[in-house]
mmCIF file of C-alpha atoms in Angstrom:
data_model
loop_
_atom_site.group_PDB
_atom_site.id
_atom_site.type_symbol
_atom_site.label_atom_id
_atom_site.label_comp_id
_atom_site.label_asym_id
_atom_site.label_seq_id
_atom_site.Cartn_x
_atom_site.Cartn_y
_atom_site.Cartn_z
ATOM 1 C CA MET A 4 -46.441 86.493 -104.612
ATOM 2 C CA GLY A 5 -46.188 82.547 -104.722
ATOM 3 C CA GLU A 6 -47.871 80.347 -102.032
ATOM 4 C CA SER A 7 -44.215 79.779 -100.421
ATOM 5 C CA GLU A 8 -43.659 83.615 -100.339
ATOM 6 C CA GLU A 9 -43.669 85.530 -97.217
ATOM 7 C CA PRO A 10 -45.499 88.563 -97.035
ATOM 8 C CA GLN A 11 -42.761 91.391 -96.946
ATOM 9 C CA PRO A 12 -43.424 94.313 -94.841
ATOM 10 C CA TRP A 13 -43.384 96.967 -98.746
ATOM 11 C CA ASP A 14 -45.930 95.180 -99.363
ATOM 12 C CA ARG A 15 -49.418 97.285 -98.469
ATOM 13 C CA VAL A 16 -47.665 100.245 -99.246
ATOM 14 C CA ASP A 17 -46.518 98.534 -102.770
ATOM 15 C CA HIS A 18 -50.417 98.372 -102.918
ATOM 16 C CA ALA A 19 -51.188 101.764 -101.589
ATOM 17 C CA GLN A 20 -49.171 103.392 -104.628
ATOM 18 C CA ALA A 21 -50.685 101.031 -107.199
ATOM 19 C CA ILE A 22 -53.812 102.232 -106.191
ATOM 20 C CA SER A 23 -52.764 105.982 -106.329
ATOM 21 C CA ASP A 24 -51.417 105.703 -109.263
ATOM 22 C CA GLY A 25 -53.934 103.626 -111.409
ATOM 23 C CA ALA A 26 -51.525 101.053 -111.366
ATOM 24 C CA THR A 27 -54.305 98.682 -111.826
ATOM 25 C CA ALA A 28 -54.065 97.137 -114.846
ATOM 26 C CA PRO A 29 -54.578 92.981 -114.835
ATOM 27 C CA PRO A 30 -51.776 91.338 -114.328
ATOM 28 C CA PRO A 31 -50.243 88.392 -117.192
ATOM 29 C CA PRO A 32 -51.487 86.200 -118.171
ATOM 30 C CA GLU A 33 -54.661 88.411 -118.969
ATOM 31 C CA PRO A 34 -55.133 90.445 -121.700
ATOM 32 C CA PRO A 35 -54.268 94.435 -121.370
ATOM 33 C CA VAL A 36 -57.500 95.176 -121.159
ATOM 34 C CA CYS A 37 -59.163 98.230 -119.157
ATOM 35 C CA ARG A 38 -61.880 96.451 -116.846
ATOM 36 C CA GLU A 39 -63.951 99.411 -117.149
ATOM 37 C CA CYS A 40 -64.458 99.966 -120.536
ATOM 38 C CA GLY A 41 -62.713 96.797 -122.340
ATOM 39 C CA LEU A 42 -60.471 98.718 -124.858
ATOM 40 C CA HIS A 43 -56.876 97.009 -125.297
ATOM 41 C CA GLY A 44 -54.067 99.580 -123.552
ATOM 42 C CA GLU A 45 -50.287 98.687 -123.008
ATOM 43 C CA ARG A 46 -50.025 97.322 -120.071
ATOM 44 C CA ARG A 47 -46.231 98.211 -118.033
ATOM 45 C CA PRO A 48 -44.801 96.667 -115.149
ATOM 46 C CA THR A 49 -44.129 98.915 -112.346
ATOM 47 C CA TYR A 50 -41.310 98.862 -110.071
ATOM 48 C CA TYR A 51 -43.492 98.131 -107.195
ATOM 49 C CA GLY A 52 -44.578 94.817 -108.766
ATOM 50 C CA ALA A 53 -47.763 96.098 -110.216
ATOM 51 C CA CYS A 54 -49.183 97.126 -113.738
ATOM 52 C CA VAL A 55 -50.771 100.079 -115.278
ATOM 53 C CA LEU A 56 -52.529 100.298 -118.336
ATOM 54 C CA LEU A 57 -51.184 102.506 -120.762
ATOM 55 C CA GLU A 58 -52.512 104.351 -123.900
ATOM 56 C CA PRO A 59 -51.240 102.383 -126.601
ATOM 57 C CA ARG A 60 -48.475 104.527 -128.681
ATOM 58 C CA ARG A 61 -49.630 107.921 -127.211
ATOM 59 C CA GLU A 62 -47.265 110.185 -126.111
ATOM 60 C CA ALA A 63 -48.178 114.024 -125.207
ATOM 61 C CA PRO A 64 -45.644 117.025 -124.238
ATOM 62 C CA ALA A 65 -45.661 116.709 -119.873
ATOM 63 C CA HIS A 66 -46.748 120.288 -119.433
ATOM 64 C CA MET A 67 -50.458 119.289 -120.296
ATOM 65 C CA VAL A 68 -50.772 115.803 -118.959
ATOM 66 C CA PRO A 69 -51.910 116.470 -115.083
ATOM 67 C CA PRO A 70 -49.526 115.968 -112.187
ATOM 68 C CA TRP A 71 -49.845 112.295 -110.478
ATOM 69 C CA HIS A 72 -51.213 110.854 -114.029
ATOM 70 C CA ARG A 73 -47.795 111.689 -115.702
ATOM 71 C CA TRP A 74 -45.881 108.002 -116.676
ATOM 72 C CA TYR A 75 -42.865 107.755 -117.915
ATOM 73 C CA VAL A 76 -41.165 104.049 -119.294
ATOM 74 C CA ASP A 77 -37.396 103.569 -118.760
ATOM 75 C CA SER A 78 -34.810 101.901 -121.570
ATOM 76 C CA GLY A 79 -35.786 98.476 -119.350
ATOM 77 C CA GLY A 80 -39.588 99.060 -120.389
ATOM 78 C CA ARG A 81 -40.811 99.897 -116.577
ATOM 79 C CA ALA A 82 -42.799 102.183 -116.163
ATOM 80 C CA TRP A 83 -42.751 105.161 -113.013
ATOM 81 C CA ASN A 84 -44.806 108.154 -111.879
ATOM 82 C CA SER A 85 -43.549 111.048 -111.659
ATOM 83 C CA GLY A 86 -45.789 111.876 -109.146
ATOM 84 C CA ASP A 87 -45.980 116.148 -108.988
ATOM 85 C CA THR A 88 -42.209 116.988 -110.313
ATOM 86 C CA GLU A 89 -42.793 119.390 -112.618
ATOM 87 C CA PRO A 90 -41.308 118.201 -115.990
ATOM 88 C CA GLY A 91 -38.481 119.365 -117.919
ATOM 89 C CA PRO A 92 -38.902 121.798 -120.758
ATOM 90 C CA GLY A 93 -39.931 119.498 -123.792
ATOM 91 C CA SER A 94 -39.943 116.538 -121.980
ATOM 92 C CA VAL A 95 -42.885 113.940 -122.869
ATOM 93 C CA CYS A 96 -44.556 111.389 -120.564
ATOM 94 C CA ARG A 97 -47.419 108.508 -121.844
ATOM 95 C CA VAL A 98 -51.127 109.405 -121.111
ATOM 96 C CA PRO A 99 -52.437 106.248 -118.406
ATOM 97 C CA HIS A 100 -55.764 104.883 -119.889
ATOM 98 C CA ARG A 101 -57.425 105.412 -116.713
ATOM 99 C CA LEU A 102 -57.387 109.623 -116.852
ATOM 100 C CA VAL A 103 -58.985 109.048 -120.460
ATOM 101 C CA CYS A 104 -61.122 105.859 -119.549
ATOM 102 C CA PRO A 105 -64.757 106.471 -120.772
ATOM 103 C CA GLY A 106 -66.149 104.218 -118.044
ATOM 104 C CA THR A 107 -64.451 106.448 -115.073
ATOM 105 C CA VAL A 108 -65.487 109.238 -113.764
ATOM 106 C CA LEU A 109 -63.336 112.111 -112.682
ATOM 107 C CA THR A 110 -63.877 115.309 -111.154
ATOM 108 C CA ALA A 111 -61.370 117.313 -113.168
ATOM 109 C CA LEU A 112 -63.759 116.979 -116.167
ATOM 110 C CA GLY A 113 -63.043 120.456 -118.315
ATOM 111 C CA LEU A 114 -59.978 121.164 -116.751
ATOM 112 C CA TRP A 115 -57.885 119.402 -119.893
ATOM 113 C CA PRO A 116 -59.391 119.813 -123.285
ATOM 114 C CA TRP A 117 -57.546 117.505 -124.950
ATOM 115 C CA LEU A 118 -57.716 114.654 -122.558
ATOM 116 C CA ASP A 119 -61.626 115.107 -122.988
ATOM 117 C CA ALA A 120 -61.573 114.806 -126.430
ATOM 118 C CA LEU A 121 -59.090 112.064 -126.055
ATOM 119 C CA ARG A 122 -62.177 110.342 -123.690
ATOM 120 C CA ASP A 123 -64.560 111.327 -125.877
ATOM 121 C CA GLU A 124 -62.986 109.615 -128.942
ATOM 122 C CA ASN A 125 -62.399 106.026 -126.582
ATOM 123 C CA ALA A 126 -65.915 105.986 -125.502
ATOM 124 C CA ARG A 127 -66.802 106.202 -129.304
ATOM 125 C CA ARG A 128 -64.401 103.250 -130.093
ATOM 126 C CA ALA A 129 -65.531 101.337 -127.362
ATOM 127 C CA GLN A 130 -69.198 101.831 -128.408
ATOM 128 C CA TRP A 131 -68.254 101.050 -131.693
ATOM 129 C CA ARG A 132 -66.174 97.498 -130.257
ATOM 130 C CA ALA A 133 -69.379 96.797 -127.644
ATOM 131 C CA CYS A 134 -71.974 97.563 -130.960
ATOM 132 C CA PRO A 135 -70.601 95.447 -134.037
ATOM 133 C CA LEU A 136 -72.543 96.121 -137.566
ATOM 134 C CA ASP A 137 -73.375 92.722 -137.791
ATOM 135 C CA SER A 138 -76.712 92.651 -139.673
ATOM 136 C CA ALA A 139 -78.150 94.811 -142.349
ATOM 137 C CA ALA A 140 -81.087 96.666 -139.724
ATOM 138 C CA SER A 141 -78.228 98.324 -137.734
ATOM 139 C CA LEU A 142 -76.735 100.409 -141.055
ATOM 140 C CA PRO A 143 -79.110 103.569 -141.997
ATOM 141 C CA GLU A 144 -81.038 103.672 -145.306
ATOM 142 C CA ALA A 145 -79.182 104.501 -148.758
ATOM 143 C CA GLY A 146 -81.108 107.519 -149.712
#
């Protein structure tokens, strides 16, 4: 919102919706990088003025993603969360980074094994990113 713009009555509701949906990605011009783990994601604007960070190039069968975490992208590039709506047969959705971020704590770990595997993969990616192999000392001895 610009300096001259008045706050709108729906701004607080939109902000609460963004927090609830996990649409907390840094807005442009900041890079689309997770504040928790440092991994890059695919940032998409939402209909309520926030941005969501999605896993890059990652679609999943919608019934395999927990309710309230199913994101879809329309033909204009805007993302929307389907809430607890049951997905149609064969539908696919986007996976939000927050759901598989190694820097956040989820209470539902173990309920969705493939998401736990993706979270583990992201943890390895974040570790490699944080510890570059810039010296011979970090390499194992050749046997």
